[in-house]
């Protein structure tokens, strides 16, 4: 038996002329959380759809829980749970009925299904709403029920596609705790997210996707050390001074990152004494600085650096 | 001692083992469970009541407006118009109701219930079959209530008696069931309730009138006669009528069954493909 619960090699998928994924490889060891980072349209959801057998892949190959997604989809589907970006629950049924239905389809007896459903409703704090139709649920309740629905069959691999989008901070924390508990029990999790804080907290390793390709992979610490840099964050007093300040910084050998029209800019720096050089360059440009701060690398920097590189 | 040693073992079993023990569900049990899910819709009595009231209104109007048809050329001698009309109403109502199978599927596809089923180890054909089984059950209830209404309110009492009438009902149900696969196929490709209803109206309504449902084909202008005599609904109506009127004519019955079978198979193939589209 392999230790890899997800093993994708050179996976590609196109929608018409648009290449959603272009030669993506991903390996997720058992009992770990891998965070899939990327902006909208980077290919995160497409990759999840391929790995969960919702979509067929065009090229490459992938196994999930040791089963080929192309030839053994049925077996894959009996080992996974998926929580997508939109709640996949039947709004005309009660919360309880939704979970019982899934358990029954997975082969549970009536009794087993009812037990599992109540257990999950309890875990997700939905017991009080168990007998209400889902169309009366709030958005957060629907997402919790959706997550519960993906866990009914005790899946080996759980796919969470932006699970906390639209959740309030308390619910988000609660969900993080549930994910941590799942992993403690040996479940493998693939998590897509746009929240770097979420990836930093939950993910053992992180894969960054951009335009359908993997641009970086490693632990959060590795990525920060390799790609993330100390940065100097500057806010100018006036946006009009930005072009001149940027020119002066570039002459001084820096590569400032700046969105046009904004007062703020970020300057990756290597040496500790670079701060003085930055200040001198800004002084040369006669740019009035409203705010200046030295930042240790964060996942945000890693992400921004990578996606800016990829876009360039 | 033995108890003390075995208990920790059962507790230590990894939670993942539980799902493996469930071992998946067979096709019949998938269909059973999914049909049960659809049955929830019957709890909303309003839909069922409306689905009976609407054809009763049609029956009222047609039986009065078209009463004169009993003197039209080709009209069977000595038959009450209501006895002539009712078997046709069974067929047209059953056909119209077939649209609801497609509409229900389109709704599932839209609201995410199907996205969940796609990630489960179940056959998509179980899902489609469950829909069609539910549709057949609902249709049986609807047409039976309609039949009772016709007997009580309009004195429907055809020469074929109870057995002939039940056979006519059965044929109408089979035709509706066949069509339900066509509408399910449409539902998986169109995926929009409003558009589905439009198509249902546009497709079924002309077929209803350009048939022998309300008047003998012989009474129509030539071009309409041509359409009505190739209209598949005409065969179903002829068959249903011959059963109800106790004037058995195997030809149209067999044609109706054959055409329904072809429509159901074609629809099933198309729906099976369509439902897999993301």
mmCIF file with all atom_site columns, N, CA, C and O in Angstrom, chain B residues 42-83:
data_model
loop_
_atom_site.group_PDB
_atom_site.id
_atom_site.type_symbol
_atom_site.label_atom_id
_atom_site.label_alt_id
_atom_site.label_comp_id
_atom_site.label_asym_id
_atom_site.label_entity_id
_atom_site.label_seq_id
_atom_site.pdbx_PDB_ins_code
_atom_site.Cartn_x
_atom_site.Cartn_y
_atom_site.Cartn_z
_atom_site.occupancy
_atom_site.B_iso_or_equiv
_atom_site.pdbx_formal_charge
_atom_site.auth_seq_id
_atom_site.auth_comp_id
_atom_site.auth_asym_id
_atom_site.auth_atom_id
_atom_site.pdbx_PDB_model_num
ATOM 1   N N  . UNK B 1 42 ? -44.565 14.897 -2.428  1.00 0.00 ? 42 UNK B N  1
ATOM 2   C CA . UNK B 1 42 ? -46.012 14.622 -2.338  1.00 0.00 ? 42 UNK B CA 1
ATOM 3   C C  . UNK B 1 42 ? -46.615 15.187 -1.064  1.00 0.00 ? 42 UNK B C  1
ATOM 4   O O  . UNK B 1 42 ? -47.827 15.342 -0.962  1.00 0.00 ? 42 UNK B O  1
ATOM 5   N N  . UNK B 1 43 ? -45.740 15.458 -0.075  1.00 0.00 ? 43 UNK B N  1
ATOM 6   C CA . UNK B 1 43 ? -46.254 16.030 1.176   1.00 0.00 ? 43 UNK B CA 1
ATOM 7   C C  . UNK B 1 43 ? -46.893 17.387 0.927   1.00 0.00 ? 43 UNK B C  1
ATOM 8   O O  . UNK B 1 43 ? -47.743 17.828 1.677   1.00 0.00 ? 43 UNK B O  1
ATOM 9   N N  . UNK B 1 44 ? -46.420 18.047 -0.125  1.00 0.00 ? 44 UNK B N  1
ATOM 10  C CA . UNK B 1 44 ? -47.018 19.325 -0.491  1.00 0.00 ? 44 UNK B CA 1
ATOM 11  C C  . UNK B 1 44 ? -48.265 19.029 -1.323  1.00 0.00 ? 44 UNK B C  1
ATOM 12  O O  . UNK B 1 44 ? -48.200 18.812 -2.524  1.00 0.00 ? 44 UNK B O  1
ATOM 13  N N  . UNK B 1 45 ? -49.430 19.015 -0.639  1.00 0.00 ? 45 UNK B N  1
ATOM 14  C CA . UNK B 1 45 ? -50.669 18.598 -1.294  1.00 0.00 ? 45 UNK B CA 1
ATOM 15  C C  . UNK B 1 45 ? -51.109 19.569 -2.385  1.00 0.00 ? 45 UNK B C  1
ATOM 16  O O  . UNK B 1 45 ? -51.846 19.202 -3.286  1.00 0.00 ? 45 UNK B O  1
ATOM 17  N N  . UNK B 1 46 ? -50.655 20.829 -2.289  1.00 0.00 ? 46 UNK B N  1
ATOM 18  C CA . UNK B 1 46 ? -51.135 21.830 -3.237  1.00 0.00 ? 46 UNK B CA 1
ATOM 19  C C  . UNK B 1 46 ? -50.842 21.420 -4.680  1.00 0.00 ? 46 UNK B C  1
ATOM 20  O O  . UNK B 1 46 ? -51.686 21.550 -5.559  1.00 0.00 ? 46 UNK B O  1
ATOM 21  N N  . UNK B 1 47 ? -49.602 20.919 -4.891  1.00 0.00 ? 47 UNK B N  1
ATOM 22  C CA . UNK B 1 47 ? -49.206 20.533 -6.241  1.00 0.00 ? 47 UNK B CA 1
ATOM 23  C C  . UNK B 1 47 ? -50.119 19.436 -6.778  1.00 0.00 ? 47 UNK B C  1
ATOM 24  O O  . UNK B 1 47 ? -50.587 19.510 -7.916  1.00 0.00 ? 47 UNK B O  1
ATOM 25  N N  . UNK B 1 48 ? -50.383 18.448 -5.924  1.00 0.00 ? 48 UNK B N  1
ATOM 26  C CA . UNK B 1 48 ? -51.180 17.315 -6.359  1.00 0.00 ? 48 UNK B CA 1
ATOM 27  C C  . UNK B 1 48 ? -52.607 17.758 -6.674  1.00 0.00 ? 48 UNK B C  1
ATOM 28  O O  . UNK B 1 48 ? -53.191 17.359 -7.688  1.00 0.00 ? 48 UNK B O  1
ATOM 29  N N  . UNK B 1 49 ? -53.148 18.603 -5.791  1.00 0.00 ? 49 UNK B N  1
ATOM 30  C CA . UNK B 1 49 ? -54.521 19.078 -5.997  1.00 0.00 ? 49 UNK B CA 1
ATOM 31  C C  . UNK B 1 49 ? -54.609 19.860 -7.310  1.00 0.00 ? 49 UNK B C  1
ATOM 32  O O  . UNK B 1 49 ? -55.490 19.622 -8.140  1.00 0.00 ? 49 UNK B O  1
ATOM 33  N N  . UNK B 1 50 ? -53.638 20.768 -7.519  1.00 0.00 ? 50 UNK B N  1
ATOM 34  C CA . UNK B 1 50 ? -53.660 21.562 -8.745  1.00 0.00 ? 50 UNK B CA 1
ATOM 35  C C  . UNK B 1 50 ? -53.524 20.666 -9.977  1.00 0.00 ? 50 UNK B C  1
ATOM 36  O O  . UNK B 1 50 ? -54.142 20.923 -11.007 1.00 0.00 ? 50 UNK B O  1
ATOM 37  N N  . UNK B 1 51 ? -52.704 19.613 -9.835  1.00 0.00 ? 51 UNK B N  1
ATOM 38  C CA . UNK B 1 51 ? -52.454 18.762 -10.997 1.00 0.00 ? 51 UNK B CA 1
ATOM 39  C C  . UNK B 1 51 ? -53.693 17.940 -11.353 1.00 0.00 ? 51 UNK B C  1
ATOM 40  O O  . UNK B 1 51 ? -53.788 17.401 -12.448 1.00 0.00 ? 51 UNK B O  1
ATOM 41  N N  . UNK B 1 52 ? -54.658 17.841 -10.423 1.00 0.00 ? 52 UNK B N  1
ATOM 42  C CA . UNK B 1 52 ? -55.920 17.165 -10.737 1.00 0.00 ? 52 UNK B CA 1
ATOM 43  C C  . UNK B 1 52 ? -56.961 18.191 -11.182 1.00 0.00 ? 52 UNK B C  1
ATOM 44  O O  . UNK B 1 52 ? -57.744 17.957 -12.106 1.00 0.00 ? 52 UNK B O  1
ATOM 45  N N  . UNK B 1 53 ? -56.937 19.366 -10.529 1.00 0.00 ? 53 UNK B N  1
ATOM 46  C CA . UNK B 1 53 ? -57.934 20.395 -10.851 1.00 0.00 ? 53 UNK B CA 1
ATOM 47  C C  . UNK B 1 53 ? -57.775 20.868 -12.292 1.00 0.00 ? 53 UNK B C  1
ATOM 48  O O  . UNK B 1 53 ? -58.758 21.026 -13.015 1.00 0.00 ? 53 UNK B O  1
ATOM 49  N N  . UNK B 1 54 ? -56.531 21.032 -12.712 1.00 0.00 ? 54 UNK B N  1
ATOM 50  C CA . UNK B 1 54 ? -56.295 21.561 -14.065 1.00 0.00 ? 54 UNK B CA 1
ATOM 51  C C  . UNK B 1 54 ? -56.915 20.672 -15.151 1.00 0.00 ? 54 UNK B C  1
ATOM 52  O O  . UNK B 1 54 ? -57.700 21.178 -15.968 1.00 0.00 ? 54 UNK B O  1
ATOM 53  N N  . UNK B 1 55 ? -56.647 19.357 -15.153 1.00 0.00 ? 55 UNK B N  1
ATOM 54  C CA . UNK B 1 55 ? -57.303 18.531 -16.186 1.00 0.00 ? 55 UNK B CA 1
ATOM 55  C C  . UNK B 1 55 ? -58.817 18.438 -16.001 1.00 0.00 ? 55 UNK B C  1
ATOM 56  O O  . UNK B 1 55 ? -59.553 18.282 -16.988 1.00 0.00 ? 55 UNK B O  1
ATOM 57  N N  . UNK B 1 56 ? -59.314 18.572 -14.754 1.00 0.00 ? 56 UNK B N  1
ATOM 58  C CA . UNK B 1 56 ? -60.768 18.560 -14.540 1.00 0.00 ? 56 UNK B CA 1
ATOM 59  C C  . UNK B 1 56 ? -61.407 19.772 -15.209 1.00 0.00 ? 56 UNK B C  1
ATOM 60  O O  . UNK B 1 56 ? -62.501 19.675 -15.793 1.00 0.00 ? 56 UNK B O  1
ATOM 61  N N  . UNK B 1 57 ? -60.702 20.907 -15.118 1.00 0.00 ? 57 UNK B N  1
ATOM 62  C CA . UNK B 1 57 ? -61.221 22.108 -15.779 1.00 0.00 ? 57 UNK B CA 1
ATOM 63  C C  . UNK B 1 57 ? -61.246 21.898 -17.285 1.00 0.00 ? 57 UNK B C  1
ATOM 64  O O  . UNK B 1 57 ? -62.248 22.211 -17.961 1.00 0.00 ? 57 UNK B O  1
ATOM 65  N N  . UNK B 1 58 ? -60.145 21.329 -17.806 1.00 0.00 ? 58 UNK B N  1
ATOM 66  C CA . UNK B 1 58 ? -60.101 21.042 -19.237 1.00 0.00 ? 58 UNK B CA 1
ATOM 67  C C  . UNK B 1 58 ? -61.234 20.112 -19.641 1.00 0.00 ? 58 UNK B C  1
ATOM 68  O O  . UNK B 1 58 ? -61.893 20.311 -20.665 1.00 0.00 ? 58 UNK B O  1
ATOM 69  N N  . UNK B 1 59 ? -61.454 19.107 -18.783 1.00 0.00 ? 59 UNK B N  1
ATOM 70  C CA . UNK B 1 59 ? -62.515 18.138 -19.060 1.00 0.00 ? 59 UNK B CA 1
ATOM 71  C C  . UNK B 1 59 ? -63.869 18.839 -19.109 1.00 0.00 ? 59 UNK B C  1
ATOM 72  O O  . UNK B 1 59 ? -64.691 18.585 -20.001 1.00 0.00 ? 59 UNK B O  1
ATOM 73  N N  . UNK B 1 60 ? -64.099 19.739 -18.154 1.00 0.00 ? 60 UNK B N  1
ATOM 74  C CA . UNK B 1 60 ? -65.348 20.493 -18.108 1.00 0.00 ? 60 UNK B CA 1
ATOM 75  C C  . UNK B 1 60 ? -65.532 21.294 -19.390 1.00 0.00 ? 60 UNK B C  1
ATOM 76  O O  . UNK B 1 60 ? -66.576 21.237 -20.044 1.00 0.00 ? 60 UNK B O  1
ATOM 77  N N  . UNK B 1 61 ? -64.474 22.063 -19.730 1.00 0.00 ? 61 UNK B N  1
ATOM 78  C CA . UNK B 1 61 ? -64.583 22.928 -20.900 1.00 0.00 ? 61 UNK B CA 1
ATOM 79  C C  . UNK B 1 61 ? -64.767 22.118 -22.178 1.00 0.00 ? 61 UNK B C  1
ATOM 80  O O  . UNK B 1 61 ? -65.692 22.373 -22.954 1.00 0.00 ? 61 UNK B O  1
ATOM 81  N N  . UNK B 1 62 ? -63.901 21.149 -22.368 1.00 0.00 ? 62 UNK B N  1
ATOM 82  C CA . UNK B 1 62 ? -63.945 20.394 -23.615 1.00 0.00 ? 62 UNK B CA 1
ATOM 83  C C  . UNK B 1 62 ? -65.256 19.618 -23.765 1.00 0.00 ? 62 UNK B C  1
ATOM 84  O O  . UNK B 1 62 ? -65.833 19.555 -24.843 1.00 0.00 ? 62 UNK B O  1
ATOM 85  N N  . UNK B 1 63 ? -65.710 19.051 -22.634 1.00 0.00 ? 63 UNK B N  1
ATOM 86  C CA . UNK B 1 63 ? -66.922 18.229 -22.747 1.00 0.00 ? 63 UNK B CA 1
ATOM 87  C C  . UNK B 1 63 ? -68.118 19.096 -23.115 1.00 0.00 ? 63 UNK B C  1
ATOM 88  O O  . UNK B 1 63 ? -69.077 18.601 -23.715 1.00 0.00 ? 63 UNK B O  1
ATOM 89  N N  . UNK B 1 64 ? -68.074 20.397 -22.770 1.00 0.00 ? 64 UNK B N  1
ATOM 90  C CA . UNK B 1 64 ? -69.171 21.277 -23.140 1.00 0.00 ? 64 UNK B CA 1
ATOM 91  C C  . UNK B 1 64 ? -68.949 21.910 -24.508 1.00 0.00 ? 64 UNK B C  1
ATOM 92  O O  . UNK B 1 64 ? -69.821 21.888 -25.363 1.00 0.00 ? 64 UNK B O  1
ATOM 93  N N  . UNK B 1 65 ? -67.716 22.454 -24.701 1.00 0.00 ? 65 UNK B N  1
ATOM 94  C CA . UNK B 1 65 ? -67.440 23.192 -25.937 1.00 0.00 ? 65 UNK B CA 1
ATOM 95  C C  . UNK B 1 65 ? -67.512 22.286 -27.154 1.00 0.00 ? 65 UNK B C  1
ATOM 96  O O  . UNK B 1 65 ? -68.033 22.661 -28.188 1.00 0.00 ? 65 UNK B O  1
ATOM 97  N N  . UNK B 1 66 ? -66.948 21.081 -27.016 1.00 0.00 ? 66 UNK B N  1
ATOM 98  C CA . UNK B 1 66 ? -66.830 20.210 -28.181 1.00 0.00 ? 66 UNK B CA 1
ATOM 99  C C  . UNK B 1 66 ? -67.947 19.158 -28.278 1.00 0.00 ? 66 UNK B C  1
ATOM 100 O O  . UNK B 1 66 ? -67.851 18.200 -29.018 1.00 0.00 ? 66 UNK B O  1
ATOM 101 N N  . UNK B 1 67 ? -69.020 19.398 -27.491 1.00 0.00 ? 67 UNK B N  1
ATOM 102 C CA . UNK B 1 67 ? -70.103 18.422 -27.459 1.00 0.00 ? 67 UNK B CA 1
ATOM 103 C C  . UNK B 1 67 ? -70.623 18.084 -28.852 1.00 0.00 ? 67 UNK B C  1
ATOM 104 O O  . UNK B 1 67 ? -70.917 16.927 -29.170 1.00 0.00 ? 67 UNK B O  1
ATOM 105 N N  . UNK B 1 68 ? -70.609 19.137 -29.694 1.00 0.00 ? 68 UNK B N  1
ATOM 106 C CA . UNK B 1 68 ? -71.117 18.983 -31.048 1.00 0.00 ? 68 UNK B CA 1
ATOM 107 C C  . UNK B 1 68 ? -70.320 17.989 -31.882 1.00 0.00 ? 68 UNK B C  1
ATOM 108 O O  . UNK B 1 68 ? -70.761 17.538 -32.941 1.00 0.00 ? 68 UNK B O  1
ATOM 109 N N  . UNK B 1 69 ? -69.101 17.680 -31.406 1.00 0.00 ? 69 UNK B N  1
ATOM 110 C CA . UNK B 1 69 ? -68.253 16.740 -32.125 1.00 0.00 ? 69 UNK B CA 1
ATOM 111 C C  . UNK B 1 69 ? -68.910 15.383 -32.287 1.00 0.00 ? 69 UNK B C  1
ATOM 112 O O  . UNK B 1 69 ? -68.572 14.633 -33.188 1.00 0.00 ? 69 UNK B O  1
ATOM 113 N N  . UNK B 1 70 ? -69.848 15.116 -31.388 1.00 0.00 ? 70 UNK B N  1
ATOM 114 C CA . UNK B 1 70 ? -70.503 13.808 -31.437 1.00 0.00 ? 70 UNK B CA 1
ATOM 115 C C  . UNK B 1 70 ? -71.259 13.623 -32.757 1.00 0.00 ? 70 UNK B C  1
ATOM 116 O O  . UNK B 1 70 ? -71.611 12.511 -33.116 1.00 0.00 ? 70 UNK B O  1
ATOM 117 N N  . UNK B 1 71 ? -71.472 14.764 -33.481 1.00 0.00 ? 71 UNK B N  1
ATOM 118 C CA . UNK B 1 71 ? -72.167 14.668 -34.766 1.00 0.00 ? 71 UNK B CA 1
ATOM 119 C C  . UNK B 1 71 ? -71.207 14.804 -35.932 1.00 0.00 ? 71 UNK B C  1
ATOM 120 O O  . UNK B 1 71 ? -71.617 14.841 -37.075 1.00 0.00 ? 71 UNK B O  1
ATOM 121 N N  . UNK B 1 72 ? -69.896 14.899 -35.606 1.00 0.00 ? 72 UNK B N  1
ATOM 122 C CA . UNK B 1 72 ? -68.891 15.085 -36.662 1.00 0.00 ? 72 UNK B CA 1
ATOM 123 C C  . UNK B 1 72 ? -68.709 13.780 -37.431 1.00 0.00 ? 72 UNK B C  1
ATOM 124 O O  . UNK B 1 72 ? -68.966 12.703 -36.898 1.00 0.00 ? 72 UNK B O  1
ATOM 125 N N  . UNK B 1 73 ? -68.222 13.922 -38.702 1.00 0.00 ? 73 UNK B N  1
ATOM 126 C CA . UNK B 1 73 ? -67.964 12.690 -39.465 1.00 0.00 ? 73 UNK B CA 1
ATOM 127 C C  . UNK B 1 73 ? -66.886 11.851 -38.797 1.00 0.00 ? 73 UNK B C  1
ATOM 128 O O  . UNK B 1 73 ? -65.912 12.385 -38.286 1.00 0.00 ? 73 UNK B O  1
ATOM 129 N N  . UNK B 1 74 ? -67.074 10.574 -38.756 1.00 0.00 ? 74 UNK B N  1
ATOM 130 C CA . UNK B 1 74 ? -66.074 9.675  -38.181 1.00 0.00 ? 74 UNK B CA 1
ATOM 131 C C  . UNK B 1 74 ? -66.291 9.430  -36.715 1.00 0.00 ? 74 UNK B C  1
ATOM 132 O O  . UNK B 1 74 ? -65.591 8.617  -36.109 1.00 0.00 ? 74 UNK B O  1
ATOM 133 N N  . UNK B 1 75 ? -67.241 10.141 -36.071 1.00 0.00 ? 75 UNK B N  1
ATOM 134 C CA . UNK B 1 75 ? -67.483 9.934  -34.655 1.00 0.00 ? 75 UNK B CA 1
ATOM 135 C C  . UNK B 1 75 ? -68.223 8.612  -34.449 1.00 0.00 ? 75 UNK B C  1
ATOM 136 O O  . UNK B 1 75 ? -69.195 8.335  -35.142 1.00 0.00 ? 75 UNK B O  1
ATOM 137 N N  . UNK B 1 76 ? -67.754 7.783  -33.506 1.00 0.00 ? 76 UNK B N  1
ATOM 138 C CA . UNK B 1 76 ? -68.398 6.478  -33.318 1.00 0.00 ? 76 UNK B CA 1
ATOM 139 C C  . UNK B 1 76 ? -69.867 6.628  -32.921 1.00 0.00 ? 76 UNK B C  1
ATOM 140 O O  . UNK B 1 76 ? -70.207 7.463  -32.097 1.00 0.00 ? 76 UNK B O  1
ATOM 141 N N  . UNK B 1 77 ? -70.696 5.815  -33.518 1.00 0.00 ? 77 UNK B N  1
ATOM 142 C CA . UNK B 1 77 ? -72.141 5.883  -33.283 1.00 0.00 ? 77 UNK B CA 1
ATOM 143 C C  . UNK B 1 77 ? -72.502 5.472  -31.856 1.00 0.00 ? 77 UNK B C  1
ATOM 144 O O  . UNK B 1 77 ? -71.914 4.520  -31.322 1.00 0.00 ? 77 UNK B O  1
ATOM 145 N N  . UNK B 1 78 ? -73.441 6.202  -31.272 1.00 0.00 ? 78 UNK B N  1
ATOM 146 C CA . UNK B 1 78 ? -73.998 5.805  -29.976 1.00 0.00 ? 78 UNK B CA 1
ATOM 147 C C  . UNK B 1 78 ? -73.054 5.912  -28.809 1.00 0.00 ? 78 UNK B C  1
ATOM 148 O O  . UNK B 1 78 ? -73.270 5.306  -27.772 1.00 0.00 ? 78 UNK B O  1
ATOM 149 N N  . UNK B 1 79 ? -71.985 6.718  -28.955 1.00 0.00 ? 79 UNK B N  1
ATOM 150 C CA . UNK B 1 79 ? -71.041 6.894  -27.858 1.00 0.00 ? 79 UNK B CA 1
ATOM 151 C C  . UNK B 1 79 ? -71.197 8.298  -27.283 1.00 0.00 ? 79 UNK B C  1
ATOM 152 O O  . UNK B 1 79 ? -71.297 9.269  -28.040 1.00 0.00 ? 79 UNK B O  1
ATOM 153 N N  . UNK B 1 80 ? -71.264 8.401  -25.950 1.00 0.00 ? 80 UNK B N  1
ATOM 154 C CA . UNK B 1 80 ? -71.312 9.710  -25.305 1.00 0.00 ? 80 UNK B CA 1
ATOM 155 C C  . UNK B 1 80 ? -69.996 10.439 -25.521 1.00 0.00 ? 80 UNK B C  1
ATOM 156 O O  . UNK B 1 80 ? -68.939 9.816  -25.525 1.00 0.00 ? 80 UNK B O  1
ATOM 157 N N  . UNK B 1 81 ? -70.063 11.788 -25.685 1.00 0.00 ? 81 UNK B N  1
ATOM 158 C CA . UNK B 1 81 ? -68.827 12.516 -25.936 1.00 0.00 ? 81 UNK B CA 1
ATOM 159 C C  . UNK B 1 81 ? -67.846 12.370 -24.773 1.00 0.00 ? 81 UNK B C  1
ATOM 160 O O  . UNK B 1 81 ? -66.641 12.242 -24.981 1.00 0.00 ? 81 UNK B O  1
ATOM 161 N N  . UNK B 1 82 ? -68.375 12.325 -23.528 1.00 0.00 ? 82 UNK B N  1
ATOM 162 C CA . UNK B 1 82 ? -67.478 12.219 -22.370 1.00 0.00 ? 82 UNK B CA 1
ATOM 163 C C  . UNK B 1 82 ? -66.723 10.890 -22.401 1.00 0.00 ? 82 UNK B C  1
ATOM 164 O O  . UNK B 1 82 ? -65.539 10.835 -22.064 1.00 0.00 ? 82 UNK B O  1
ATOM 165 N N  . UNK B 1 83 ? -67.382 9.838  -22.827 1.00 0.00 ? 83 UNK B N  1
ATOM 166 C CA . UNK B 1 83 ? -66.718 8.535  -22.899 1.00 0.00 ? 83 UNK B CA 1
ATOM 167 C C  . UNK B 1 83 ? -65.654 8.513  -23.989 1.00 0.00 ? 83 UNK B C  1
ATOM 168 O O  . UNK B 1 83 ? -64.659 7.811  -23.900 1.00 0.00 ? 83 UNK B O  1
#
